XYZ file of C-alpha atoms in Angstrom:
670
model
C 110.719 115.402 29.723
C 111.568 114.205 33.124
C 111.787 116.225 36.458
C 114.356 115.322 39.175
C 113.078 116.070 42.651
C 115.767 117.004 45.193
C 115.768 115.333 48.644
C 114.971 118.681 49.825
C 111.718 118.765 47.916
C 110.673 115.174 49.017
C 111.417 116.052 52.526
C 109.069 119.076 52.212
C 106.413 116.770 50.666
C 106.656 114.500 53.468
C 106.631 117.234 56.060
C 103.283 118.508 54.555
C 101.708 114.985 54.220
C 102.292 113.578 57.857
C 100.942 116.678 59.666
C 97.858 116.863 57.358
C 96.929 113.379 58.015
C 97.702 113.450 61.601
C 95.324 116.596 61.927
C 92.618 114.740 60.161
C 92.811 111.704 62.314
C 93.003 113.735 65.708
C 90.783 116.713 65.006
C 87.796 115.530 63.238
C 84.599 113.760 64.686
C 84.176 110.183 63.803
C 80.913 109.006 62.210
C 79.777 105.234 61.659
C 77.748 104.828 58.558
C 77.860 101.873 56.064
C 75.074 101.510 53.392
C 71.696 103.093 53.625
C 70.461 101.972 57.022
C 67.047 102.432 58.391
C 67.123 105.038 61.191
C 63.506 105.516 62.146
C 60.036 104.604 60.892
C 56.462 105.613 61.317
C 55.015 103.410 62.764
C 57.863 102.473 64.983
C 59.559 99.046 65.135
C 57.177 96.856 67.139
C 54.654 99.505 67.839
C 51.068 98.599 68.728
C 48.420 101.086 67.261
C 44.960 101.546 68.444
C 43.876 102.329 64.833
C 45.124 101.513 61.543
C 47.791 103.672 59.765
C 47.293 104.947 56.244
C 50.904 104.878 55.330
C 54.513 103.809 56.436
C 57.422 106.328 56.360
C 61.086 105.392 56.764
C 64.183 107.490 57.215
C 67.768 106.021 56.160
C 71.256 107.104 56.881
C 72.057 107.905 53.146
C 70.638 109.227 50.127
C 68.502 106.757 48.171
C 68.473 105.693 44.691
C 64.626 105.882 44.059
C 64.827 103.488 41.100
C 66.073 100.537 43.043
C 64.919 101.249 46.603
C 61.411 99.791 47.488
C 59.172 98.232 50.213
C 56.161 96.157 50.875
C 53.889 95.402 53.639
C 52.657 91.870 54.424
C 49.855 90.783 56.578
C 51.143 88.378 59.375
C 47.690 86.537 59.178
C 47.402 85.390 55.646
C 50.741 86.637 54.103
C 49.256 89.005 51.512
C 50.540 92.420 50.423
C 48.415 95.040 52.173
C 50.295 98.170 50.617
C 49.074 99.898 47.323
C 52.590 99.269 45.743
C 53.516 102.741 45.467
C 56.960 102.815 47.508
C 58.733 105.881 46.530
C 61.368 108.505 47.656
C 59.855 111.876 48.099
C 61.491 114.637 45.945
C 61.957 116.820 49.028
C 63.808 114.132 51.125
C 66.152 111.768 49.448
C 66.698 109.798 52.517
C 62.936 109.129 53.080
C 60.869 106.199 51.580
C 57.116 106.160 51.955
C 54.302 103.878 51.029
C 50.580 103.734 51.253
C 48.541 101.269 52.870
C 45.149 99.690 52.156
C 42.219 101.326 53.916
C 40.962 99.933 57.311
C 43.626 97.441 58.035
C 42.161 94.604 60.161
C 43.609 93.938 63.613
C 46.746 91.949 63.502
C 50.435 91.872 62.897
C 51.964 93.598 59.717
C 55.672 93.242 58.517
C 57.420 95.781 56.538
C 60.186 94.797 54.306
C 62.477 97.211 52.691
C 65.357 97.386 50.226
C 67.553 100.354 49.540
C 70.296 101.152 47.214
C 72.672 103.849 48.327
C 72.882 106.663 45.904
C 76.300 107.476 47.389
C 78.167 104.151 47.180
C 75.847 101.911 45.263
C 75.522 99.150 47.950
C 72.218 97.416 48.370
C 70.839 96.500 51.766
C 67.486 95.067 52.850
C 65.815 94.458 56.364
C 62.241 94.352 57.982
C 60.366 95.476 60.906
C 56.796 94.803 62.040
C 53.976 96.846 63.798
C 50.592 95.752 65.176
C 46.977 96.995 64.938
C 45.145 96.216 68.107
C 41.516 95.056 68.288
C 38.902 97.270 70.186
C 39.788 95.245 73.523
C 43.399 96.174 73.225
C 44.507 92.752 72.164
C 46.400 91.689 68.870
C 44.901 88.665 67.227
C 47.035 85.702 66.710
C 48.670 85.016 63.348
C 48.165 81.928 61.430
C 50.915 79.483 60.262
C 53.447 81.040 58.019
C 53.055 80.261 54.305
C 55.771 80.961 51.841
C 55.322 83.728 49.474
C 57.251 85.050 46.460
C 59.776 87.655 47.313
C 59.033 90.743 45.281
C 62.188 92.554 46.277
C 64.556 90.423 44.227
C 67.510 88.694 45.907
C 66.906 90.330 49.251
C 69.672 90.718 51.621
C 73.186 89.679 50.720
C 75.679 87.632 52.417
C 77.707 90.689 52.726
C 75.373 92.008 55.453
C 75.981 89.120 57.577
C 79.413 88.565 57.017
C 79.304 85.594 54.375
C 80.560 85.347 50.848
C 77.514 84.060 49.041
C 77.181 84.098 45.260
C 76.396 87.651 44.672
C 78.779 88.872 47.467
C 81.762 86.884 46.181
C 81.204 88.131 42.670
C 81.186 91.670 43.972
C 84.164 90.987 45.978
C 86.271 89.793 42.956
C 84.951 92.664 40.706
C 85.777 95.389 43.522
C 89.138 93.825 44.027
C 90.099 93.611 40.171
C 89.108 97.273 39.777
C 91.425 98.317 42.786
C 94.309 95.989 41.680
C 94.103 97.428 38.133
C 93.773 101.010 39.020
C 96.466 101.015 41.551
C 99.028 99.079 39.365
C 98.208 101.302 36.410
C 98.407 104.409 38.575
C 101.591 103.249 40.287
C 103.332 102.799 36.746
C 102.404 106.302 35.676
C 103.757 107.770 39.003
C 106.870 105.845 38.592
C 107.456 106.870 35.035
C 106.788 110.295 35.789
C 108.369 110.913 39.199
C 111.221 108.376 39.437
C 113.921 110.418 37.756
C 116.269 108.386 35.295
C 119.980 108.040 36.159
C 122.059 110.813 34.880
C 122.947 109.960 31.213
C 126.632 110.832 31.728
C 127.278 107.893 34.010
C 126.647 105.198 31.449
C 124.569 104.655 28.238
C 123.223 101.302 29.827
C 120.774 103.042 32.090
C 119.229 104.861 29.336
C 118.863 101.571 27.440
C 117.348 99.908 30.368
C 114.749 102.825 30.756
C 113.793 102.497 27.246
C 113.331 98.568 27.599
C 111.244 98.897 30.888
C 109.057 101.595 29.199
C 108.431 99.431 26.242
C 107.775 96.382 28.397
C 105.076 98.104 30.227
C 103.416 99.708 27.012
C 103.339 96.431 25.237
C 102.595 93.781 27.941
C 100.620 95.435 30.739
C 99.161 98.825 29.791
C 96.353 97.556 27.387
C 95.437 94.192 29.232
C 95.473 95.934 32.806
C 92.999 98.795 31.352
C 90.745 96.258 29.683
C 90.539 93.993 32.760
C 89.753 97.265 34.900
C 87.054 98.360 32.571
C 85.521 94.955 32.504
C 85.658 94.637 36.283
C 84.224 97.884 36.489
C 81.154 96.857 34.521
C 81.203 93.924 36.958
C 80.588 96.055 39.724
C 77.180 97.242 38.427
C 76.396 93.388 37.527
C 77.139 92.535 41.175
C 74.639 95.028 42.276
C 72.000 93.789 39.726
C 72.617 90.274 41.239
C 71.629 91.457 44.775
C 68.647 93.637 43.197
C 67.260 90.952 40.814
C 69.571 88.238 40.039
C 67.382 87.155 36.871
C 67.649 90.581 35.277
C 71.371 91.348 36.483
C 72.669 91.155 32.802
C 69.630 93.218 31.299
C 70.398 96.475 29.581
C 67.537 98.226 31.448
C 69.060 97.170 34.700
C 72.701 98.344 33.956
C 71.579 101.682 32.356
C 69.329 102.039 35.509
C 72.226 101.491 38.051
C 74.552 103.770 35.854
C 72.165 106.805 35.525
C 70.960 107.240 39.023
C 72.481 108.676 42.089
C 76.052 109.991 42.654
C 77.544 106.486 42.555
C 76.102 105.829 39.053
C 77.388 109.286 38.047
C 80.981 108.653 39.190
C 80.912 105.136 38.094
C 80.279 106.263 34.730
C 83.182 108.882 35.083
C 85.438 106.031 35.857
C 84.572 103.992 32.740
C 85.052 107.042 30.712
C 88.625 107.797 32.149
C 89.374 104.177 31.742
C 88.386 104.296 28.051
C 90.577 107.478 27.425
C 93.551 105.873 29.147
C 93.163 102.783 26.945
C 93.047 104.885 23.849
C 96.380 106.505 24.883
C 97.833 103.122 25.624
C 96.831 101.852 22.256
C 98.379 105.032 20.532
C 101.549 104.231 22.550
C 101.572 100.764 21.454
C 101.053 101.408 17.739
C 103.527 104.285 17.429
C 107.213 103.058 17.790
C 108.904 106.317 17.216
C 107.729 109.504 19.054
C 109.391 112.895 19.510
C 110.204 114.038 23.157
C 107.392 116.373 23.058
C 104.831 113.738 22.316
C 106.400 111.507 25.059
C 106.135 114.207 27.525
C 102.494 114.974 26.632
C 101.611 111.369 26.925
C 103.207 111.249 30.356
C 101.351 114.215 31.500
C 98.072 113.132 29.985
C 98.242 109.809 31.832
C 99.126 111.336 35.197
C 96.149 113.557 34.855
C 93.842 110.626 33.933
C 95.301 108.731 36.881
C 94.488 111.642 39.211
C 91.062 111.967 37.821
C 90.395 108.143 38.142
C 91.368 108.336 41.951
C 88.921 111.132 42.362
C 86.115 109.220 40.574
C 86.849 106.109 42.778
C 86.834 108.199 45.968
C 83.586 110.040 45.185
C 81.749 106.611 44.455
C 83.107 105.049 47.506
C 82.164 104.855 51.141
C 83.887 108.207 51.999
C 81.167 109.854 49.907
C 78.470 108.370 52.076
C 79.618 109.962 55.362
C 77.841 112.868 57.242
C 77.965 116.196 55.634
C 79.995 117.859 58.574
C 83.020 115.648 57.604
C 82.391 114.765 53.856
C 85.151 116.911 52.385
C 87.724 115.797 54.672
C 86.512 111.800 54.636
C 86.775 112.219 50.574
C 90.205 113.860 51.021
C 91.510 111.226 53.245
C 90.240 108.377 51.098
C 91.681 110.075 47.982
C 95.188 110.432 49.863
C 94.809 106.709 50.955
C 94.166 105.418 47.426
C 97.154 107.630 46.174
C 99.350 106.332 48.759
C 98.493 102.663 47.826
C 99.474 103.688 44.236
C 102.678 104.934 45.278
C 103.720 101.953 47.620
C 101.730 99.065 46.363
C 101.388 100.040 43.006
C 105.166 101.007 42.514
C 106.117 97.609 43.874
C 103.943 95.651 41.473
C 105.608 97.916 38.546
C 109.073 96.942 40.068
C 108.312 93.268 39.994
C 106.530 93.060 36.901
C 108.314 95.673 34.580
C 111.607 96.946 36.006
C 113.209 93.769 37.382
C 112.568 91.641 34.071
C 114.676 94.073 32.204
C 117.694 93.236 34.233
C 117.615 89.447 33.142
C 120.590 88.612 30.878
C 122.758 91.695 32.185
C 126.026 91.397 33.561
C 126.298 91.413 37.320
C 127.689 95.003 37.219
C 124.961 96.158 35.271
C 122.286 94.730 37.465
C 123.821 95.794 40.627
C 124.571 99.180 39.472
C 121.063 99.816 38.148
C 119.475 98.537 41.524
C 121.581 100.712 43.432
C 120.813 103.777 41.328
C 117.099 103.336 40.480
C 115.655 102.011 43.846
C 116.922 104.954 45.849
C 115.189 107.188 43.523
C 111.869 105.309 44.138
C 112.236 105.340 47.759
C 110.787 108.937 48.376
C 107.691 107.835 46.645
C 107.363 104.701 48.759
C 108.175 106.494 52.063
C 105.505 108.983 51.217
C 103.026 106.207 50.588
C 103.831 104.420 53.808
C 103.344 107.554 55.824
C 100.159 108.636 54.367
C 98.621 105.006 54.478
C 99.515 104.536 58.042
C 97.808 107.673 59.153
C 94.805 107.708 56.769
C 94.074 104.045 57.349
C 93.174 104.659 60.950
C 91.058 107.595 60.151
C 89.173 105.843 57.537
C 88.340 103.066 60.297
C 87.182 105.684 62.571
C 84.706 107.023 59.869
C 83.134 103.511 59.403
C 83.385 102.135 62.861
C 81.713 103.076 66.086
C 83.718 100.848 68.724
C 86.812 98.753 69.182
C 84.544 95.719 69.727
C 83.572 95.839 66.073
C 87.082 94.913 65.069
C 86.286 91.365 66.235
C 82.484 91.044 66.210
C 81.904 92.033 62.606
C 83.276 90.523 59.242
C 84.322 94.136 58.341
C 86.451 94.413 61.548
C 88.088 91.239 61.116
C 89.144 92.055 57.479
C 90.504 95.289 58.700
C 92.520 93.398 61.384
C 93.995 91.209 58.609
C 94.702 94.203 56.427
C 96.555 95.728 59.344
C 98.651 92.759 60.104
C 99.545 92.624 56.189
C 100.472 96.237 56.193
C 102.806 95.544 59.181
C 104.429 92.574 57.359
C 104.854 94.621 54.228
C 106.255 97.516 56.187
C 108.844 95.161 57.945
C 109.748 93.426 54.696
C 110.221 96.867 52.870
C 112.463 98.230 56.141
C 114.367 95.009 55.748
C 115.403 95.431 52.094
C 115.679 99.138 52.403
C 117.839 99.214 55.600
C 119.611 95.899 55.497
C 119.790 94.251 52.183
C 120.315 97.264 49.982
C 123.145 98.859 52.288
C 125.056 95.731 52.424
C 124.798 95.197 48.575
C 125.997 98.797 48.116
C 128.950 98.434 50.647
C 130.117 95.205 49.042
C 129.599 96.368 45.672
C 131.744 99.325 46.366
C 134.627 97.090 47.662
C 134.064 94.850 44.303
C 134.236 97.763 42.166
C 137.319 99.051 43.863
C 138.981 95.685 43.655
C 138.139 95.272 39.990
C 139.604 98.871 39.286
C 142.848 97.850 41.314
C 143.193 94.413 39.546
C 142.709 96.164 36.185
C 145.453 98.735 36.850
C 147.827 96.061 38.034
C 147.172 94.045 34.943
C 147.633 97.154 32.849
C 151.164 97.690 34.361
C 152.163 94.210 33.915
C 151.308 94.313 30.326
C 153.249 97.402 29.846
C 156.292 95.872 31.479
C 156.068 92.880 29.190
C 156.077 95.064 26.142
C 159.101 96.989 27.476
C 161.064 93.715 28.184
C 160.211 92.377 24.760
C 161.448 95.594 23.164
C 164.971 95.092 24.710
C 164.749 98.143 27.125
C 164.671 96.050 30.295
C 166.687 92.855 31.192
C 167.056 90.768 34.315
C 170.671 89.983 35.196
C 170.726 88.982 38.841
C 168.729 86.827 41.269
C 167.277 89.806 42.975
C 165.379 90.635 39.875
C 163.935 86.997 39.901
C 162.758 87.745 43.480
C 161.136 90.819 42.516
C 159.323 88.950 39.706
C 157.988 86.635 42.262
C 156.823 89.136 44.509
C 155.084 90.920 41.649
C 153.257 87.842 40.596
C 151.951 87.441 44.194
C 150.522 91.009 44.142
C 148.740 90.170 40.938
C 147.154 87.036 42.142
C 146.012 88.284 45.574
C 143.570 90.940 43.943
C 142.144 88.211 41.517
C 140.979 85.945 44.506
C 139.623 88.947 46.230
C 137.531 89.996 43.183
C 136.221 86.465 42.750
C 135.294 86.275 46.349
C 133.449 89.756 46.277
C 131.737 88.812 43.112
C 130.247 85.884 44.458
C 129.137 87.839 47.579
C 127.615 90.751 45.472
C 125.878 88.180 43.118
C 124.201 86.477 46.314
C 123.283 89.742 47.857
C 121.885 91.188 44.491
C 119.790 87.871 43.948
C 118.330 88.106 47.568
C 117.300 91.732 46.940
C 115.768 91.022 43.674
C 113.929 87.873 45.061
C 112.504 90.076 47.934
C 111.251 92.713 45.399
C 109.639 90.049 43.453
C 107.518 88.532 46.264
C 106.844 91.697 48.134
C 104.146 92.783 46.249
C 102.146 89.595 47.112
C 101.612 91.227 50.491
C 100.395 94.301 48.951
C 97.920 92.226 46.851
C 96.877 90.738 50.158
C 96.158 94.362 51.572
C 93.954 94.935 48.393
C 92.010 91.557 48.848
C 91.288 92.688 52.341
C 90.044 96.014 51.141
C 87.746 94.330 48.698
C 86.389 92.332 51.742
C 85.880 95.443 53.708
C 83.884 96.837 50.891
C 81.465 94.017 50.516
C 81.254 93.510 54.316
C 80.607 97.286 55.296
C 77.049 96.254 55.908
C 78.050 94.205 58.854
C 78.612 97.641 60.794
C 74.841 98.042 61.090
C 74.191 99.727 64.425
C 72.724 97.104 67.160
C 69.949 99.258 68.596
C 67.390 96.637 70.383
C 63.706 97.533 69.718
C 61.561 98.549 72.503
C 59.727 95.735 74.322
C 56.064 95.447 73.436
C 53.480 96.115 76.169
C 51.706 93.344 77.972
C 48.552 93.621 75.776
C 50.360 92.067 72.715
C 50.917 88.893 74.704
C 47.947 86.828 73.894
C 49.583 83.379 74.125
C 51.748 81.850 76.808
C 55.180 80.926 75.331
C 58.276 79.090 76.711
C 61.900 79.625 75.968
C 63.626 77.561 73.359
C 66.645 75.728 74.597
C 68.921 73.174 73.132
C 72.448 71.694 73.367
C 74.480 71.020 70.255
C 77.980 70.473 69.118
C 79.703 72.462 66.353
C 80.148 70.728 63.308
C 83.779 69.997 63.955
C 82.952 68.770 67.397
C 85.368 71.215 69.138
C 82.699 72.840 71.188
C 79.370 72.032 72.805
C 76.864 75.046 72.720
C 73.938 75.539 74.998
C 71.520 77.869 73.248
C 68.417 79.722 74.833
C 66.191 81.929 73.047
C 63.827 83.772 75.450
C 60.741 84.255 75.348
C 60.684 82.603 71.871
C 58.027 84.813 70.447
C 58.013 87.117 67.502
C 59.431 90.517 68.446
C 62.210 91.266 70.875
C 64.027 88.235 72.238
C 67.223 87.490 74.514
C 69.667 85.144 73.011
C 71.895 83.547 75.597
C 74.877 80.974 74.601
C 77.238 79.017 76.697
C 80.257 77.598 75.062
C 81.810 74.399 76.531
C 85.195 73.041 75.716
C 85.867 69.373 75.139
C 86.284 68.865 78.804
C 82.867 70.517 79.667
C 84.102 73.663 81.113
C 82.753 77.073 79.968
C 85.115 78.853 77.508
C 84.699 82.559 77.602
C 87.668 83.466 75.462
C 85.838 83.416 72.407
C 83.691 85.604 70.318
C 79.998 84.502 69.576
C 77.638 85.653 66.946
C 74.273 84.169 65.854
C 72.676 84.629 62.455
C 68.839 84.432 62.286
C 67.142 83.379 58.951
C 63.292 82.997 58.517
C 62.830 79.768 56.706
C 59.135 80.530 55.646
C 59.928 83.550 53.780
C 62.833 85.441 52.124
C 63.466 88.144 54.659
C 67.127 88.161 54.749
C 69.550 87.417 57.598
C 70.024 89.433 60.710
C 73.207 89.472 62.805
C 73.312 89.468 66.689
C 76.625 89.700 68.265
C 76.587 88.500 71.740
C 78.474 89.884 74.799
C 79.922 88.121 77.828
C 77.514 88.100 80.637
C 80.201 87.586 83.216
C 78.521 84.196 84.254
C 80.374 81.947 81.818
C 78.006 82.689 78.856
C 77.171 85.308 76.374
C 73.800 87.164 75.590
C 72.436 89.927 73.559
C 69.134 91.255 72.450
C 67.661 90.402 69.011
C 64.473 90.385 66.936
C 62.338 87.621 65.380
C 60.288 89.576 62.731
C 57.561 87.141 62.743
C 56.296 83.765 63.957
C 57.080 80.312 62.085
C 60.255 78.393 61.158
C 63.682 80.033 61.935
C 67.193 78.756 61.299
C 69.751 80.028 63.960
C 73.377 79.701 62.886
C 75.820 79.962 65.756
C 79.345 81.057 64.989
C 82.311 80.748 67.606
C 85.496 82.616 66.838
C 88.616 81.540 68.686
C 91.601 83.629 69.324
C 93.411 82.058 66.407
C 90.799 83.462 64.124
C 89.264 79.996 63.322
C 85.496 79.706 62.909
C 83.356 76.906 64.510
C 79.590 76.857 63.826
C 76.474 74.822 63.844
C 72.845 75.403 62.618
C 69.695 75.082 64.738
C 66.176 74.996 63.691
C 63.233 76.262 65.799
C 59.633 77.233 65.552
C 58.626 80.478 67.104
C 54.849 80.754 67.972
C 52.905 83.940 68.098
């Protein structure tokens, strides 16, 4: 059972989709949130207390999964834990985490290390801050040398939080991308088969045969493998989170059950798996049953459509949109759902064309292939145009939800992935426009001429055959030279259309081949867009708000220090970097970088980021994005959580999106 949508219906749908998306972008406030970020703590970051606290309380930007969110407090003097190991999320506030401290803490510096798993989108994040307890005279005793201790919080911070594709981050990226690829391809196929109306059967039976071959090809070659891969990749998403939390237990049943049974993400992740299993059962049934009634086929189509829409909803409610602030939660989820639906209409539809529809045309005559292309593709165009419009408008809205400034487009890995995604969408839009507005109209025009010439040639040939039969029957004789002249003229009239038909046939064949090649390669741009989406998913942690901690009072400074300075070259010898860390003391510091080109002249047409990693203790990697200081250099405030050995990785981004970097080691005294 099929439903033919008229042009007026599609125009109404487009007319509703565009104003809705525009209103969402223009009227709703933007909020920047990504992962469960520490917003406030008691004691505050870098605080110096006159008396020891009895507990540490922290407040985060998203609801926490209490099973996998934890914290610990370590003494800066002997690197021993001083908390009572009771970190918990109180029942009355799912965005708070508390832990008790040992009684009568000695004067000194203490480091709080925390790890969170968002109950909304499942992402894991870690970080740290410190506070100090002053002695009776108001000074803070000096910490001893740093000694490495086991990290009880598991794998700690991930490369995704600092823009690096380390092992766990790369694994998560692959799994997330496979889930989106499989989902969008499968849903795009269901939308095509449901809403791309078949060619009217009175035109030719060949269209009915092609449609049946197309559906059988998808059912037998793609439906089951795609759903199986999507199911396993969705399971891999949980394993990726387990690798971040505790790499050695990522595959343990207790870890996977805990991740799947806690928080909103766990709930909707389970719903995703259930829907995929149901869709897989339907696909297996259609594969095993070769003959089905029209009623059963119609029921299968509607069941698949409902499962597809349900899967989109489950993915949206377990994604970043579900972690936005409550005042725009409904709208953010709606826009994200529309964005995924648009990707299924556009990118998923193109993947279906390349993998399923076009192969059914192989071996067909030129007339059959061309007639099918010119009849079927215009029926898909309304779906593709709907997807283009929704993606073009919902994409910027999604960006405003997660990003707080234009600068983040180039200073964060999330922003750079978004820039590449926008460029790929632009290239995809240009390619689609070329084949829609240039290749297809030219093919239609030449094919119309070709069809008319073939028809005219056929008529002339039919007339000649009739004349020959009459002559052989004795009804017509040629008696004078004029008859011979007429016969010559008649032969010229026959040969001229034949040459024209042959020439038009070659031109139609060339243009049909060009169109099909474009349709086969065009989905690669769509796959590139989905790869960028996967990178944005794992790099969302790079959008952490950069709020420099308050400077400590002079009472904390018990030892004179001097800034750390060094001059190094990038590993590719393209730039010379002058680095200064001042005052080079645990706590707040100013990082200054001057970039010199090969001629020794300052180069300010670059972006500069530094990544600080504590070598004596696994405390994760912190990102500091430097800004131009209008003096030929770059600087920004950052934080060194403790004294000891540090690694500073300096990364230079040039306008051509190339990265140049170098690593520097330094020792930070107390």
